[in-house]
PDB file of C-alpha atoms and ligand atoms in Angstrom:
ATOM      1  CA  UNK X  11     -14.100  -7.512  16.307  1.00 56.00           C
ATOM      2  CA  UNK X  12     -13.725  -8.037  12.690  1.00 59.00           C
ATOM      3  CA  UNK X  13     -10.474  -9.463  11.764  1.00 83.00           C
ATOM      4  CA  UNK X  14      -8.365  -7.843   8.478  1.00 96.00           C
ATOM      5  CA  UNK X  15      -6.970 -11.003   6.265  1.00 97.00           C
ATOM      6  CA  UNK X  16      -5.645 -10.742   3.072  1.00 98.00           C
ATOM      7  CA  UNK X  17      -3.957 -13.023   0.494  1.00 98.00           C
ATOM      8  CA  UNK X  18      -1.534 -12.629  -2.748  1.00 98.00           C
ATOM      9  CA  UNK X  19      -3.360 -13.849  -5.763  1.00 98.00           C
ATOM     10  CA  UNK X  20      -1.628 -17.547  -5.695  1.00 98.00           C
ATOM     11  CA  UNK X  21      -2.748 -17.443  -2.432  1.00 98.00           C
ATOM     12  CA  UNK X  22       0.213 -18.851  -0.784  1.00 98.00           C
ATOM     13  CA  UNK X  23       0.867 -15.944   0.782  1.00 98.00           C
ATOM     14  CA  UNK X  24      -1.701 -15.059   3.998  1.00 98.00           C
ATOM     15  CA  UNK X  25      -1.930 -12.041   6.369  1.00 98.00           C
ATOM     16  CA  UNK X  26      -3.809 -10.493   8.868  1.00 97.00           C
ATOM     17  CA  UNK X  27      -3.794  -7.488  10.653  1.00 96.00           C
ATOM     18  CA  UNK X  28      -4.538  -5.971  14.113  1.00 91.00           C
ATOM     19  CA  UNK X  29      -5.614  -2.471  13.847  1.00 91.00           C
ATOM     20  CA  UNK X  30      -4.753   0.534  10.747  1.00 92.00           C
ATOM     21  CA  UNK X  31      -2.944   2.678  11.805  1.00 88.00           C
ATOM     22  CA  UNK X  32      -3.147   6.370   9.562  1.00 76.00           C
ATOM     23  CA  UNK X  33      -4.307   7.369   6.337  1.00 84.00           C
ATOM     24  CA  UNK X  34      -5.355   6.024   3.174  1.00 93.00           C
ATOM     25  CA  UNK X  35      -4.859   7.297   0.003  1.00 94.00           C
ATOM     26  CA  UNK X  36      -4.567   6.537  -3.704  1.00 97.00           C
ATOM     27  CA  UNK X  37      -1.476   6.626  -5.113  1.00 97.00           C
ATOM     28  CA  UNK X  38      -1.392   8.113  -8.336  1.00 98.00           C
ATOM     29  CA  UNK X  39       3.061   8.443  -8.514  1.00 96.00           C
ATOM     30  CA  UNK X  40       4.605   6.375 -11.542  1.00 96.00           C
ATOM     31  CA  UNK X  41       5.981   3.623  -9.198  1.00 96.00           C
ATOM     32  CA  UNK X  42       3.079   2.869  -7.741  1.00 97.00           C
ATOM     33  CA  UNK X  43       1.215   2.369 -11.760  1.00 97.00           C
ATOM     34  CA  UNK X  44       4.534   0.890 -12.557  1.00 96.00           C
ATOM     35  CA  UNK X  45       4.213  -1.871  -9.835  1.00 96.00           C
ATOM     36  CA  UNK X  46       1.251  -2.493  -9.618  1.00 96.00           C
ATOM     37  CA  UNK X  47      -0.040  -2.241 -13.447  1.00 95.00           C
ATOM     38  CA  UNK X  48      -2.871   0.402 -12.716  1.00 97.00           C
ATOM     39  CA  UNK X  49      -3.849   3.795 -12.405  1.00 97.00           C
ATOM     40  CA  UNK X  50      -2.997   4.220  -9.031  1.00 98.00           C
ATOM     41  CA  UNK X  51      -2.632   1.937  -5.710  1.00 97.00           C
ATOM     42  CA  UNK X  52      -4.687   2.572  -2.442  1.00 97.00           C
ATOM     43  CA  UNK X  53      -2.037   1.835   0.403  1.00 96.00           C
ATOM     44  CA  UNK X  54      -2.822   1.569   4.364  1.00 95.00           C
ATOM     45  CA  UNK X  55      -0.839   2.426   6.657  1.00 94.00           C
ATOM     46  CA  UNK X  56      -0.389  -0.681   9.930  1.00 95.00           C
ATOM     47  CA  UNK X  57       2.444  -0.494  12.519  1.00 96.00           C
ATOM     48  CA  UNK X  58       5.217  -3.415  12.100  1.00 96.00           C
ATOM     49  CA  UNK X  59       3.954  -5.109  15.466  1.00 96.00           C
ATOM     50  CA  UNK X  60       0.322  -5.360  13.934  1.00 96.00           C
ATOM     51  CA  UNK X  61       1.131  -7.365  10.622  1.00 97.00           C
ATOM     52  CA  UNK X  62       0.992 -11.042  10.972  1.00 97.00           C
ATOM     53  CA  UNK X  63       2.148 -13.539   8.223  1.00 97.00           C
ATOM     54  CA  UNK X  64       0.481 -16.269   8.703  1.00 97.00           C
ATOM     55  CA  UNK X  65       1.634 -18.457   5.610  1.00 98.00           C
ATOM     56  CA  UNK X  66       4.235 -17.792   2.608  1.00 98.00           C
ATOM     57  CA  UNK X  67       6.660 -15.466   4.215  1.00 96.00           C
ATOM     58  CA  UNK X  68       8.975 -17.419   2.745  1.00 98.00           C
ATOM     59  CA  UNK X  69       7.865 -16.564  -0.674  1.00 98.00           C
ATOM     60  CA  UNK X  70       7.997 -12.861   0.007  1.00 98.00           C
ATOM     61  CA  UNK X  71      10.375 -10.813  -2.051  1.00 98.00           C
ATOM     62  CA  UNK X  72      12.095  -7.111  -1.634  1.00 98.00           C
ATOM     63  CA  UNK X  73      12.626  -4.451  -4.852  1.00 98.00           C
ATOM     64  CA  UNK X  74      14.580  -1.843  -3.412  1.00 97.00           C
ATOM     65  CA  UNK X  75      13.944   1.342  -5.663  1.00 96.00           C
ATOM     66  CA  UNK X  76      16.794   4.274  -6.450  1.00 94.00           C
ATOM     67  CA  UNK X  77      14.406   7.044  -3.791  1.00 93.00           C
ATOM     68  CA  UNK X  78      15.585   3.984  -1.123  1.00 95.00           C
ATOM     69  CA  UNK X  79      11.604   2.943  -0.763  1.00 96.00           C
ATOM     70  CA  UNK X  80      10.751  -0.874  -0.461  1.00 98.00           C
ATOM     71  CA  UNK X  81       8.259  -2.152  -2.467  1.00 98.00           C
ATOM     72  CA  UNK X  82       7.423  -6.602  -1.149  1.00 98.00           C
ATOM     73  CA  UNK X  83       5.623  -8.854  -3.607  1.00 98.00           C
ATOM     74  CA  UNK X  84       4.940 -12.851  -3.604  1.00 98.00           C
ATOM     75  CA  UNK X  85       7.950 -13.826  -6.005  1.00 98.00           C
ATOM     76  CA  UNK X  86       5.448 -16.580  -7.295  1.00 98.00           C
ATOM     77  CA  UNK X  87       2.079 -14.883  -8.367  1.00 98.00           C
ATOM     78  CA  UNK X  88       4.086 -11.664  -8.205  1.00 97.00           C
ATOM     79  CA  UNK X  89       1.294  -9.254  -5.969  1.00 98.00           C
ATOM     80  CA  UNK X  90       2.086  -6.315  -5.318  1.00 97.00           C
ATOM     81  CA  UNK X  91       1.650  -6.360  -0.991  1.00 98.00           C
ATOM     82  CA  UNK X  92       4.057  -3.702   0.808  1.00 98.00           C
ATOM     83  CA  UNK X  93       5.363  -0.466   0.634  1.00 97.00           C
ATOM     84  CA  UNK X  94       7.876   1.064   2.954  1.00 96.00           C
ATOM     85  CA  UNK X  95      10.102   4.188   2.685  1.00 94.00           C
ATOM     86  CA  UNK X  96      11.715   6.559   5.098  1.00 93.00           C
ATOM     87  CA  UNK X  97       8.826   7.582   6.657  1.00 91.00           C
ATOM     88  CA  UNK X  98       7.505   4.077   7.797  1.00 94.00           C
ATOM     89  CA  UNK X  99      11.172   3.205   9.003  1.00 95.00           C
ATOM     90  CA  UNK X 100      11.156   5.887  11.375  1.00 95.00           C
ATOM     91  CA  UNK X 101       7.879   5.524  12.112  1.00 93.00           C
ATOM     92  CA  UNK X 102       8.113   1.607  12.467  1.00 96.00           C
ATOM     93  CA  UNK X 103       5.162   1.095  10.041  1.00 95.00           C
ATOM     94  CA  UNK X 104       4.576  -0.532   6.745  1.00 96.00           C
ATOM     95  CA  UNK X 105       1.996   0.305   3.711  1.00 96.00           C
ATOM     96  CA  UNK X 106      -0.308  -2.965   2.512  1.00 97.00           C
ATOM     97  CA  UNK X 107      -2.196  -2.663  -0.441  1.00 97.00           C
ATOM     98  CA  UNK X 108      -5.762  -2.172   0.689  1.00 96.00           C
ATOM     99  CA  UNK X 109      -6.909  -4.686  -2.514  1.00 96.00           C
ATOM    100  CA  UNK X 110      -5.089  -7.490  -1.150  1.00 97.00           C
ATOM    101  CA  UNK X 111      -7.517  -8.027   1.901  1.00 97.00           C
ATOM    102  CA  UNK X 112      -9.895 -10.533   1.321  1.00 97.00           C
ATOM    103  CA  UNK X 113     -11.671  -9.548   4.768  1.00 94.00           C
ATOM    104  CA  UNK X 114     -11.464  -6.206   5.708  1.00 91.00           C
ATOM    105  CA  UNK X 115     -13.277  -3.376   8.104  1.00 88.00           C
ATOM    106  CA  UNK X 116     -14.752  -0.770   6.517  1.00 87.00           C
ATOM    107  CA  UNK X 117     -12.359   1.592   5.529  1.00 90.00           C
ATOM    108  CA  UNK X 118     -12.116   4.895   3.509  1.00 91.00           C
ATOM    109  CA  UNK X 119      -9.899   6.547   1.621  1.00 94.00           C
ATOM    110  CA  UNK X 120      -9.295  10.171   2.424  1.00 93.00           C
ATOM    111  CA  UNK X 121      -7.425  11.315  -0.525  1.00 96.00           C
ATOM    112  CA  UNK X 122      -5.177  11.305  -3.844  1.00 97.00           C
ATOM    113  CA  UNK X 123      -1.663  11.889  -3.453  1.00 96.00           C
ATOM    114  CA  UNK X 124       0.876  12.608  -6.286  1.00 96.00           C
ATOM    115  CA  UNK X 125      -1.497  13.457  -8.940  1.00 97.00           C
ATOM    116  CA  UNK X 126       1.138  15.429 -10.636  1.00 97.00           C
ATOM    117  CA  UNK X 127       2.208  12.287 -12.423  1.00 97.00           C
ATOM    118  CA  UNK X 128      -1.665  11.071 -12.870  1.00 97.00           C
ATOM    119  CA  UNK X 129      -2.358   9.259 -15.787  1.00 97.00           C
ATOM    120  CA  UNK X 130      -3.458  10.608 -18.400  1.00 97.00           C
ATOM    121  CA  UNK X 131      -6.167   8.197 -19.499  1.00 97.00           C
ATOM    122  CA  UNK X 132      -7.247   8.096 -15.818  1.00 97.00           C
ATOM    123  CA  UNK X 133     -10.102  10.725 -14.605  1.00 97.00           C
ATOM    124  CA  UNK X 134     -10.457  11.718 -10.558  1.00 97.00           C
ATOM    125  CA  UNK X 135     -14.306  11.459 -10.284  1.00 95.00           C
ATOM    126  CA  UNK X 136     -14.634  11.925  -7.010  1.00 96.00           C
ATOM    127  CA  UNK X 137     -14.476  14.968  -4.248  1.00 96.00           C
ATOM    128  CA  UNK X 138     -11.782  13.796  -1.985  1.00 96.00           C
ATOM    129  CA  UNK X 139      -8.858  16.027  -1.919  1.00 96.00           C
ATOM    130  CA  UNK X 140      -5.849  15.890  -4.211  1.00 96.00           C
ATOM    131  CA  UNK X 141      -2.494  16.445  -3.175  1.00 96.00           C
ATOM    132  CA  UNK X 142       0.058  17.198  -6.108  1.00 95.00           C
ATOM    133  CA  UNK X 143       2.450  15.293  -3.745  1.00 93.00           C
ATOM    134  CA  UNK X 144       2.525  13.884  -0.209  1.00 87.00           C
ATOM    135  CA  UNK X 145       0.612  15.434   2.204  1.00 81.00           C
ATOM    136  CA  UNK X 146       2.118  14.757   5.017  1.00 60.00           C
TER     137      UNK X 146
HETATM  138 ZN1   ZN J 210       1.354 -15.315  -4.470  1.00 94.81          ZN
HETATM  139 ZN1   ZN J 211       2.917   5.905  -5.167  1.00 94.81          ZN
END
């Protein structure tokens, strides 16, 4: 079985991960540009139990935004890694940026979410379905 690592861009940070768990989808709300300094992310969905640091977790740090959703970056190359909000919690999950993997199965995004606050300068070329806000 191929294994899912990843990495922050210092590198100090490593992770790997069991199986995805969910949905994938690009992320087109104003945090998510904010944070990570793009269009849009592409998050994946793992359960809690299936997320293994395996170097750095020391170096991991929290921003806690006013909608109570946890956003986890390396506080020294500053990547953008997890997402969690009220959902997850409940669900026992977490979000991990799908470009952070350096190793990864083959994997597929299913759809754009919260393309009400798109960005202007960015166009949707493909046909996957586009959700104005979650889906879920
Ligand atoms: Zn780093
Ligand atoms: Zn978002």
């Amino acid at each position: 079985m191929k294994k899912n690592t990843g990495s922050c861009l210092c590198k100090q940070i490593t992770f790997d991960v069991d199986k995805f768990q969910g949905l994938i989808g690009h992320c087109h709300c104003k945090m998510c540009q904010k944070f990570h300094g793009a269009a849009f992310s592409t998050f994946v969905e793992v359960k809690r139990i299936d997320l293994n640091w395996l170097s750095g977790d020391d170096l991991l740090k929290e921003y806690r935004a006013d909608n109570d959703t946890v956003r986890t970056f390396c506080s020294c190359c500053g990547s953008s890694l997890l997402f969690e909000s009220k959902y997850n919690r409940s669900e026992e999950s977490i979000e991990i940026a799908l470009a952070t993997f350096d190793s990864v199965e083959v994997v597929h995004a299913d759809a754009h979410i919260y393309t009400e606050s798109k960005a202007d300068w960015f166009n949707i070329n493909d046909n996957l379905p586009q959700h104005r806000q979650y889906r879920r």
